[in-house]
Tab-separated table of C-alpha atoms and ligand atoms in Angstrom:
chain	number	residue	atom	x	y	z
A	1	MET	CA	-37.909	-8.887	36.555
A	2	LYS	CA	-35.446	-7.926	38.952
A	3	ILE	CA	-31.226	-7.890	38.577
A	4	GLU	CA	-30.558	-11.041	41.189
A	5	ARG	CA	-26.905	-11.282	40.487
A	6	ILE	CA	-24.069	-9.987	39.216
A	7	ASP	CA	-21.344	-12.184	38.010
A	8	VAL	CA	-18.064	-11.764	36.797
A	9	THR	CA	-15.807	-14.229	35.239
A	10	TYR	CA	-12.208	-13.880	34.072
A	11	PHE	CA	-10.701	-16.581	31.425
A	12	SER	CA	-7.869	-16.976	29.125
A	13	TYR	CA	-8.558	-17.525	25.403
A	14	GLU	CA	-5.990	-18.060	22.534
A	15	ALA	CA	-5.624	-14.881	20.829
A	16	PRO	CA	-4.802	-15.513	16.892
A	17	LYS	CA	-2.292	-12.236	16.343
A	18	ALA	CA	-1.049	-13.474	13.236
A	19	LYS	CA	-1.462	-15.896	10.528
A	20	LYS	CA	2.582	-17.169	10.187
A	21	SER	CA	2.900	-17.430	13.685
A	22	PRO	CA	3.164	-20.575	15.110
A	23	VAL	CA	1.989	-20.099	19.194
A	24	ASP	CA	-1.042	-18.470	19.951
A	25	THR	CA	-0.740	-15.539	22.817
A	26	MET	CA	-2.692	-16.159	25.681
A	27	VAL	CA	-5.106	-13.533	26.175
A	28	GLN	CA	-6.949	-12.368	29.984
A	29	HIS	CA	-10.380	-11.919	29.216
A	30	ALA	CA	-13.748	-11.342	31.628
A	31	LEU	CA	-17.627	-11.554	31.018
A	32	LEU	CA	-19.900	-9.739	32.660
A	33	THR	CA	-23.186	-11.610	33.471
A	34	LEU	CA	-26.246	-10.278	34.884
A	35	VAL	CA	-29.029	-12.926	36.317
A	36	SER	CA	-32.194	-11.771	36.220
A	37	SER	CA	-34.983	-12.956	38.826
A	38	ASP	CA	-36.926	-15.041	36.393
A	39	GLY	CA	-33.500	-16.560	35.052
A	40	HIS	CA	-32.220	-14.773	31.987
A	41	GLU	CA	-29.574	-13.382	31.904
A	42	GLY	CA	-27.368	-10.786	30.009
A	43	TYR	CA	-23.518	-10.768	28.914
A	44	ALA	CA	-20.445	-8.607	28.190
A	45	PHE	CA	-17.305	-8.677	27.604
A	46	GLN	CA	-14.454	-6.314	28.855
A	47	SER	CA	-10.981	-6.279	30.182
A	48	PRO	CA	-10.265	-7.471	33.314
A	49	ASP	CA	-8.262	-3.973	34.051
A	50	VAL	CA	-11.674	-2.397	32.938
A	51	ILE	CA	-14.195	-4.580	35.198
A	52	ARG	CA	-11.907	-5.836	37.866
A	53	PRO	CA	-13.541	-6.630	41.646
A	54	ALA	CA	-13.261	-3.509	43.060
A	55	ILE	CA	-15.324	-1.721	40.623
A	56	VAL	CA	-17.957	-4.511	40.270
A	57	ASN	CA	-17.682	-4.184	44.442
A	58	GLU	CA	-17.717	-0.548	44.808
A	59	PHE	CA	-19.880	0.672	41.443
A	60	ILE	CA	-21.666	-1.756	39.816
A	61	ARG	CA	-22.868	-4.452	42.384
A	62	PRO	CA	-24.507	-1.460	44.868
A	63	ILE	CA	-26.284	-0.051	41.788
A	64	LEU	CA	-28.074	-2.922	39.915
A	65	GLN	CA	-28.857	-5.396	43.093
A	66	GLY	CA	-32.266	-6.192	43.052
A	67	GLU	CA	-33.212	-3.146	40.595
A	68	ASP	CA	-35.926	-3.271	37.544
A	69	ALA	CA	-33.375	-4.899	34.403
A	70	PHE	CA	-35.404	-3.001	32.415
A	71	ALA	CA	-34.743	0.236	33.892
A	72	ARG	CA	-31.597	0.518	31.858
A	73	GLU	CA	-32.296	4.712	32.212
A	74	MET	CA	-32.451	5.010	35.954
A	75	ILE	CA	-29.420	2.594	35.978
A	76	TRP	CA	-26.845	4.450	33.683
A	77	GLN	CA	-27.846	7.404	35.394
A	78	ALA	CA	-27.024	6.233	38.786
A	79	LEU	CA	-23.791	5.150	37.415
A	80	GLN	CA	-22.103	8.033	36.186
A	81	ARG	CA	-23.283	10.244	38.838
A	82	LYS	CA	-21.523	7.059	41.058
A	83	GLN	CA	-18.447	7.636	38.023
A	84	ARG	CA	-18.624	11.277	38.621
A	85	GLY	CA	-17.143	10.612	42.544
A	86	SER	CA	-14.896	7.674	41.470
A	87	ALA	CA	-11.727	9.999	41.121
A	88	GLY	CA	-11.418	8.274	38.017
A	89	ARG	CA	-11.800	4.732	39.116
A	90	MET	CA	-14.837	4.416	36.926
A	91	THR	CA	-14.371	4.576	33.770
A	92	ASP	CA	-16.501	5.023	30.172
A	93	LYS	CA	-15.816	1.358	29.255
A	94	ALA	CA	-17.322	-0.087	32.461
A	95	LEU	CA	-20.252	1.466	32.414
A	96	SER	CA	-19.935	1.035	28.765
A	97	CYS	CA	-19.998	-2.828	30.167
A	98	VAL	CA	-22.420	-2.572	32.563
A	99	ASP	CA	-25.233	-0.424	29.637
A	100	GLN	CA	-24.328	-3.698	26.969
A	101	ALA	CA	-25.171	-6.229	29.453
A	102	MET	CA	-28.252	-4.444	30.069
A	103	TRP	CA	-29.352	-4.155	26.613
A	104	ASP	CA	-28.150	-8.188	26.176
A	105	LEU	CA	-30.353	-9.319	29.047
A	106	ALA	CA	-33.253	-7.114	28.067
A	107	GLY	CA	-32.997	-9.041	24.467
A	108	ARG	CA	-32.198	-12.025	25.278
A	109	ALA	CA	-35.753	-11.774	27.494
A	110	LEU	CA	-37.716	-10.818	25.154
A	111	ASN	CA	-36.524	-13.114	22.929
A	112	GLN	CA	-35.689	-9.957	20.220
A	113	PRO	CA	-32.668	-8.625	19.279
A	114	VAL	CA	-31.464	-5.235	20.683
A	115	HIS	CA	-32.538	-3.490	17.262
A	116	LYS	CA	-35.630	-4.074	17.756
A	117	LEU	CA	-35.988	-3.142	20.937
A	118	ILE	CA	-34.508	0.436	19.801
A	119	GLY	CA	-36.573	0.124	16.697
A	120	GLN	CA	-35.050	-1.241	13.431
A	121	TYR	CA	-34.090	1.676	10.868
A	122	ARG	CA	-32.467	-0.969	8.375
A	123	ASP	CA	-31.345	-5.240	7.881
A	124	LYS	CA	-28.101	-4.288	6.631
A	125	VAL	CA	-25.494	-1.396	6.246
A	126	PRO	CA	-22.064	-0.915	4.405
A	127	ALA	CA	-19.111	-1.587	6.205
A	128	TYR	CA	-15.796	-0.162	5.812
A	129	ALA	CA	-12.629	-1.618	6.171
A	130	SER	CA	-10.564	-0.070	8.575
A	131	ILE	CA	-7.039	-0.820	8.228
A	132	ALA	CA	-4.984	-1.258	11.492
A	133	GLY	CA	-1.995	1.549	12.316
A	134	GLY	CA	1.090	1.999	10.346
A	135	ASP	CA	4.104	-0.696	11.080
A	136	ASN	CA	7.774	-0.708	10.458
A	137	ILE	CA	7.668	-4.021	9.515
A	138	PRO	CA	9.084	-4.796	6.309
A	139	GLY	CA	6.203	-6.088	3.526
A	140	SER	CA	3.433	-5.234	6.379
A	141	LEU	CA	2.289	-1.748	6.662
A	142	ALA	CA	5.761	0.101	6.535
A	143	THR	CA	5.031	2.052	3.014
A	144	PRO	CA	2.890	3.784	1.220
A	145	GLU	CA	3.019	0.723	-1.407
A	146	ASP	CA	2.241	-1.711	1.576
A	147	TYR	CA	-0.767	0.738	2.422
A	148	ALA	CA	-1.884	0.320	-1.777
A	149	ARG	CA	-1.263	-3.799	-2.051
A	150	TYR	CA	-3.286	-4.743	1.025
A	151	SER	CA	-6.370	-2.113	0.039
A	152	VAL	CA	-6.355	-3.730	-3.514
A	153	GLU	CA	-6.987	-7.278	-1.458
A	154	LEU	CA	-9.501	-6.116	0.831
A	155	VAL	CA	-11.352	-4.535	-2.111
A	156	ALA	CA	-11.291	-8.372	-3.368
A	157	LYS	CA	-12.600	-9.268	-0.394
A	158	GLY	CA	-15.941	-7.113	-1.213
A	159	TYR	CA	-14.937	-3.944	0.928
A	160	LYS	CA	-16.310	-0.758	-1.208
A	161	ALA	CA	-14.931	1.685	1.724
A	162	ILE	CA	-11.563	1.900	3.170
A	163	LYS	CA	-10.233	3.725	6.397
A	164	LEU	CA	-6.409	4.264	6.950
A	165	HIS	CA	-4.952	4.933	9.881
A	166	SER	CA	-1.807	6.275	9.345
A	167	TRP	CA	1.957	6.002	11.153
A	168	THR	CA	0.987	7.035	15.230
A	169	PRO	CA	4.016	7.533	18.172
A	170	SER	CA	5.974	5.153	18.451
A	171	ILE	CA	6.268	4.322	14.774
A	172	ASN	CA	6.192	7.572	13.441
A	173	GLU	CA	8.140	9.919	16.675
A	174	LEU	CA	7.499	13.146	14.218
A	175	PRO	CA	4.207	14.241	11.400
A	176	ASP	CA	5.289	13.342	8.644
A	177	ARG	CA	2.640	14.902	6.632
A	178	LYS	CA	4.439	13.946	2.985
A	179	ARG	CA	4.009	10.111	3.827
A	180	GLU	CA	0.783	10.746	5.295
A	181	VAL	CA	-0.459	12.168	1.775
A	182	ALA	CA	1.401	9.523	-0.702
A	183	ALA	CA	-0.374	6.739	1.732
A	184	CYS	CA	-3.504	8.372	0.751
A	185	SER	CA	-3.003	8.952	-3.043
A	186	GLY	CA	-1.278	5.179	-3.277
A	187	VAL	CA	-4.178	3.877	-1.992
A	188	ARG	CA	-6.574	5.534	-4.621
A	189	GLU	CA	-4.660	5.075	-7.586
A	190	ALA	CA	-4.253	1.208	-6.552
A	191	VAL	CA	-8.492	0.901	-5.405
A	192	GLY	CA	-9.475	3.348	-8.654
A	193	PRO	CA	-12.428	6.321	-8.463
A	194	ASP	CA	-14.767	4.213	-7.156
A	195	ILE	CA	-14.155	2.891	-3.722
A	196	VAL	CA	-14.766	5.502	-0.827
A	197	LEU	CA	-11.672	6.059	0.976
A	198	MET	CA	-11.402	7.969	4.758
A	199	LEU	CA	-8.092	8.829	6.929
A	200	ASP	CA	-7.650	8.872	10.353
A	201	GLY	CA	-4.435	10.490	10.709
A	202	TYR	CA	-1.640	10.754	13.432
A	203	HIS	CA	-3.414	12.718	16.325
A	204	TRP	CA	-0.956	15.590	16.817
A	205	TYR	CA	-0.614	17.354	13.247
A	206	SER	CA	-0.615	21.117	13.611
A	207	ARG	CA	-3.039	23.004	12.527
A	208	LYS	CA	-0.579	23.658	9.090
A	209	ASP	CA	-0.035	20.246	8.635
A	210	ALA	CA	-3.769	19.512	8.917
A	211	LEU	CA	-4.594	21.454	5.760
A	212	TYR	CA	-1.860	20.690	3.705
A	213	ILE	CA	-3.578	16.996	4.439
A	214	GLY	CA	-7.186	18.601	4.497
A	215	HIS	CA	-6.534	19.774	0.505
A	216	ALA	CA	-5.219	16.754	-0.790
A	217	LEU	CA	-7.732	14.630	0.750
A	218	GLU	CA	-10.145	17.249	-1.114
A	219	GLU	CA	-8.360	16.921	-4.535
A	220	LEU	CA	-7.961	12.784	-3.843
A	221	ASP	CA	-12.111	12.676	-3.148
A	222	PHE	CA	-11.625	11.089	0.294
A	223	LEU	CA	-14.984	10.575	2.046
A	224	TRP	CA	-13.847	12.276	5.808
A	225	PHE	CA	-11.065	13.541	7.652
A	226	GLU	CA	-10.724	12.066	10.668
A	227	GLU	CA	-8.743	12.642	14.194
A	228	PRO	CA	-5.866	14.922	12.702
A	229	MET	CA	-5.329	16.292	15.326
A	230	GLU	CA	-5.271	16.825	19.721
A	231	GLU	CA	-9.025	16.568	20.022
A	232	ALA	CA	-8.617	18.357	23.600
A	233	SER	CA	-8.079	21.346	21.051
A	234	MET	CA	-11.767	21.856	19.891
A	235	SER	CA	-11.062	25.315	18.344
A	236	SER	CA	-8.388	24.149	16.253
A	237	TYR	CA	-11.243	21.930	15.012
A	238	ALA	CA	-13.538	24.597	14.213
A	239	TRP	CA	-10.637	26.552	12.581
A	240	LEU	CA	-9.971	23.045	10.285
A	241	SER	CA	-13.225	22.696	9.661
A	242	ASP	CA	-14.242	26.568	8.002
A	243	LYS	CA	-10.576	25.995	5.982
A	244	LEU	CA	-11.849	22.502	4.507
A	245	SER	CA	-14.306	21.845	2.326
A	246	ILE	CA	-13.955	17.749	2.756
A	247	PRO	CA	-16.027	16.871	6.227
A	248	VAL	CA	-13.640	16.685	9.350
A	249	ILE	CA	-15.671	14.325	11.699
A	250	GLY	CA	-15.173	13.746	15.368
A	251	PRO	CA	-14.768	13.912	18.513
A	252	GLU	CA	-13.738	10.477	18.973
A	253	THR	CA	-11.716	9.860	21.871
A	254	MET	CA	-12.700	12.746	23.846
A	255	THR	CA	-14.083	12.218	26.992
A	256	GLY	CA	-17.727	13.671	27.884
A	257	LYS	CA	-19.683	11.818	26.423
A	258	TYR	CA	-22.893	13.711	24.384
A	259	HIS	CA	-21.754	16.669	26.659
A	260	THR	CA	-18.463	17.043	24.511
A	261	ARG	CA	-20.330	16.345	21.091
A	262	ALA	CA	-23.054	18.861	21.754
A	263	GLU	CA	-20.248	21.617	22.419
A	264	TRP	CA	-18.633	20.474	19.204
A	265	VAL	CA	-21.964	20.681	16.870
A	266	ARG	CA	-22.411	24.363	18.726
A	267	ALA	CA	-18.573	25.693	17.828
A	268	GLY	CA	-18.561	24.153	14.396
A	269	ALA	CA	-15.799	22.048	14.883
A	270	CYS	CA	-17.009	19.308	12.881
A	271	ASP	CA	-18.788	18.255	10.048
A	272	ILE	CA	-19.958	14.544	10.939
A	273	LEU	CA	-20.136	13.697	14.216
A	274	ARG	CA	-18.512	10.460	15.978
A	275	ALA	CA	-19.275	8.822	18.975
A	276	GLY	CA	-18.412	4.468	19.694
A	277	PHE	CA	-19.984	2.341	22.660
A	278	LEU	CA	-16.258	1.894	24.319
A	279	ARG	CA	-15.438	5.293	24.905
A	280	SER	CA	-18.519	7.111	25.289
A	281	GLY	CA	-20.201	4.958	28.332
A	282	GLY	CA	-22.577	2.794	26.185
A	283	LEU	CA	-25.626	1.719	23.669
A	284	THR	CA	-27.424	4.346	25.651
A	285	PRO	CA	-25.802	7.600	25.432
A	286	VAL	CA	-24.606	7.051	21.624
A	287	LEU	CA	-28.179	6.616	20.994
A	288	LYS	CA	-28.218	10.554	22.416
A	289	THR	CA	-25.539	11.138	20.599
A	290	ALA	CA	-27.209	10.268	17.315
A	291	HIS	CA	-30.376	11.632	18.104
A	292	LEU	CA	-28.470	15.022	18.946
A	293	ALA	CA	-26.656	14.699	15.002
A	294	GLU	CA	-30.040	14.043	13.648
A	295	ALA	CA	-31.808	17.457	15.181
A	296	ASN	CA	-28.404	19.279	13.586
A	297	GLY	CA	-29.071	18.032	10.036
A	298	MET	CA	-25.612	16.047	10.968
A	299	ASN	CA	-24.273	12.312	10.542
A	300	CYS	CA	-23.007	10.641	13.364
A	301	GLU	CA	-20.743	7.642	12.389
A	302	LEU	CA	-20.225	5.189	14.491
A	303	HIS	CA	-16.762	4.431	15.779
A	304	GLY	CA	-15.428	0.823	16.912
A	305	SER	CA	-16.532	-3.000	16.054
A	306	GLY	CA	-18.301	-5.248	17.978
A	307	ALA	CA	-21.747	-6.262	18.238
A	308	ALA	CA	-23.316	-3.207	19.864
A	309	SER	CA	-22.380	-0.960	16.961
A	310	VAL	CA	-23.681	-3.402	14.705
A	311	SER	CA	-27.103	-3.170	16.416
A	312	LEU	CA	-26.897	0.606	16.831
A	313	LEU	CA	-26.162	1.207	13.487
A	314	MET	CA	-29.797	-1.382	12.321
A	315	SER	CA	-31.552	1.584	14.455
A	316	ILE	CA	-29.576	4.638	13.133
A	317	PRO	CA	-30.360	6.263	9.998
A	318	ASN	CA	-28.417	9.122	9.775
A	319	CYS	CA	-24.809	6.566	10.413
A	320	GLU	CA	-23.579	5.500	6.920
A	321	TYR	CA	-20.962	2.900	7.646
A	322	TYR	CA	-19.682	0.338	10.099
A	323	GLU	CA	-16.105	0.346	10.807
A	324	ARG	CA	-15.373	-3.274	10.413
A	325	GLY	CA	-11.505	-3.667	11.754
A	326	LEU	CA	-9.009	-3.206	12.760
A	327	LEU	CA	-7.983	-5.452	10.166
A	328	HIS	CA	-4.035	-5.987	8.929
A	329	PRO	CA	-2.838	-8.094	6.427
A	330	ALA	CA	-1.017	-10.682	9.180
A	331	SER	CA	-4.395	-11.479	11.048
A	332	ASP	CA	-7.203	-13.537	9.820
A	333	TYR	CA	-9.667	-10.889	11.116
A	334	ASP	CA	-12.876	-13.395	10.289
A	335	ARG	CA	-11.725	-16.162	12.237
A	336	PRO	CA	-13.517	-15.303	15.775
A	337	PRO	CA	-11.459	-15.508	19.388
A	338	PRO	CA	-12.379	-18.841	20.901
A	339	TYR	CA	-14.776	-17.571	23.034
A	340	LEU	CA	-17.068	-16.876	20.076
A	341	ASN	CA	-19.017	-19.647	18.100
A	342	ALA	CA	-18.874	-17.217	15.126
A	343	THR	CA	-17.849	-13.122	15.033
A	344	ALA	CA	-20.319	-10.352	15.243
A	345	ASP	CA	-20.190	-9.273	12.030
A	346	PRO	CA	-20.077	-11.255	9.129
A	347	MET	CA	-19.738	-9.596	6.003
A	348	ASP	CA	-21.210	-10.473	2.465
A	349	ARG	CA	-19.148	-10.459	-0.903
A	350	GLU	CA	-21.343	-7.444	-1.549
A	351	GLY	CA	-19.725	-5.604	1.214
A	352	PHE	CA	-22.727	-5.330	4.066
A	353	VAL	CA	-23.179	-6.662	7.556
A	354	HIS	CA	-26.340	-7.577	8.309
A	355	ALA	CA	-28.720	-7.243	11.062
A	356	PRO	CA	-28.141	-10.198	13.857
A	357	THR	CA	-31.294	-12.291	13.845
A	358	ARG	CA	-29.824	-14.434	17.592
A	359	PRO	CA	-31.591	-12.608	20.715
A	360	GLY	CA	-30.013	-9.856	22.605
A	361	LEU	CA	-26.650	-8.204	20.971
A	362	GLY	CA	-26.710	-11.116	18.768
A	363	GLU	CA	-23.396	-12.953	20.271
A	364	ASP	CA	-22.686	-16.686	19.694
A	365	ILE	CA	-20.880	-17.061	22.997
A	366	ASN	CA	-19.524	-20.578	23.352
A	367	LEU	CA	-20.115	-20.849	27.576
A	368	ASP	CA	-18.704	-24.329	27.681
A	369	TYR	CA	-14.713	-22.273	26.307
A	370	ILE	CA	-15.371	-19.709	29.567
A	371	LYS	CA	-16.314	-22.122	31.972
A	372	ALA	CA	-13.097	-24.658	30.939
A	373	HIS	CA	-10.808	-21.867	30.505
A	374	LYS	CA	-11.972	-19.943	33.785
A	375	ILE	CA	-9.201	-18.596	36.221
A	376	LYS	CA	-11.497	-17.061	39.057
A	377	GLU	CA	-14.704	-15.917	39.576
A	378	ILE	CA	-16.437	-13.047	41.753
B	401	MG	MG1	-10.519	6.865	14.734
């Protein structure tokens, strides 16, 4: 089975931004379609900026055209070598988009969900509610009390675990460790001792502030402490991990795929490793990272929601939770965008997301909608 065509459809859709908003916002999106010689198709979505025509024509098409559709590793390696010489134009997100479409194509061609191709480990995984970053809208996520109130709503929906993202610039230009701890302690008090809590904090704290918050999280019995400082400073994370008993998790935003993550393990810069299909360059490098963590006796918690994360979670034993979100009091996460017939990660009342049963990555794509809202095709 060869890859015969690489198509990209740019389309627009109405993004439901807020429950109370009378007007939906029009957003542009792109669908990458790989068509095989025997007529199977594999899909992946991305922003039109990421898979723009120059990237498709200069990097993606020359590498994929006519190649074996099951040669995912060869194609991924060729793309990342090309990425090195692209002067930053070919991004990890573009690489990820191609890798997702390759896995989706293989699954659809073999009529199997992707997690079965990788090798299934489980059929459901607990989700954590990943609350969006704070804002300054009264009654939204503007105060520690807002976080506490919203967390109670999430528990009522079935979530057994919740992660807070705090106020980052431009909402909070200056680090505010006391406000951070107030939000965390407000949530703990509101949801009680049995709900698992995590914090993804600010990203630019000093070592001293991060240590202050980390000790507070230990008192509040949080599960992990994520990205309080600039991740480019790996030695700051080694310093912090050494001083805290709460597990420090990372890196999430650092580039360098599994190579960077291997360095963090060697440096003792984290207790739990982190990788995501979008920023690491696809499912293929996330699997390598998860195996790296497993070989070092560590968990690798996956960053980001979506079909690719769900598929990976069903195949990776050393990952405890699925990140579901981002969630915000004003938006309805369970309403799929109009180009999908269903969300990729429906959650049951006990807080579990289940393995997809559809072939490929399991997304139920509304191709008629995309066709009807096409802007252009390349
Ligand atoms: Mg994060």
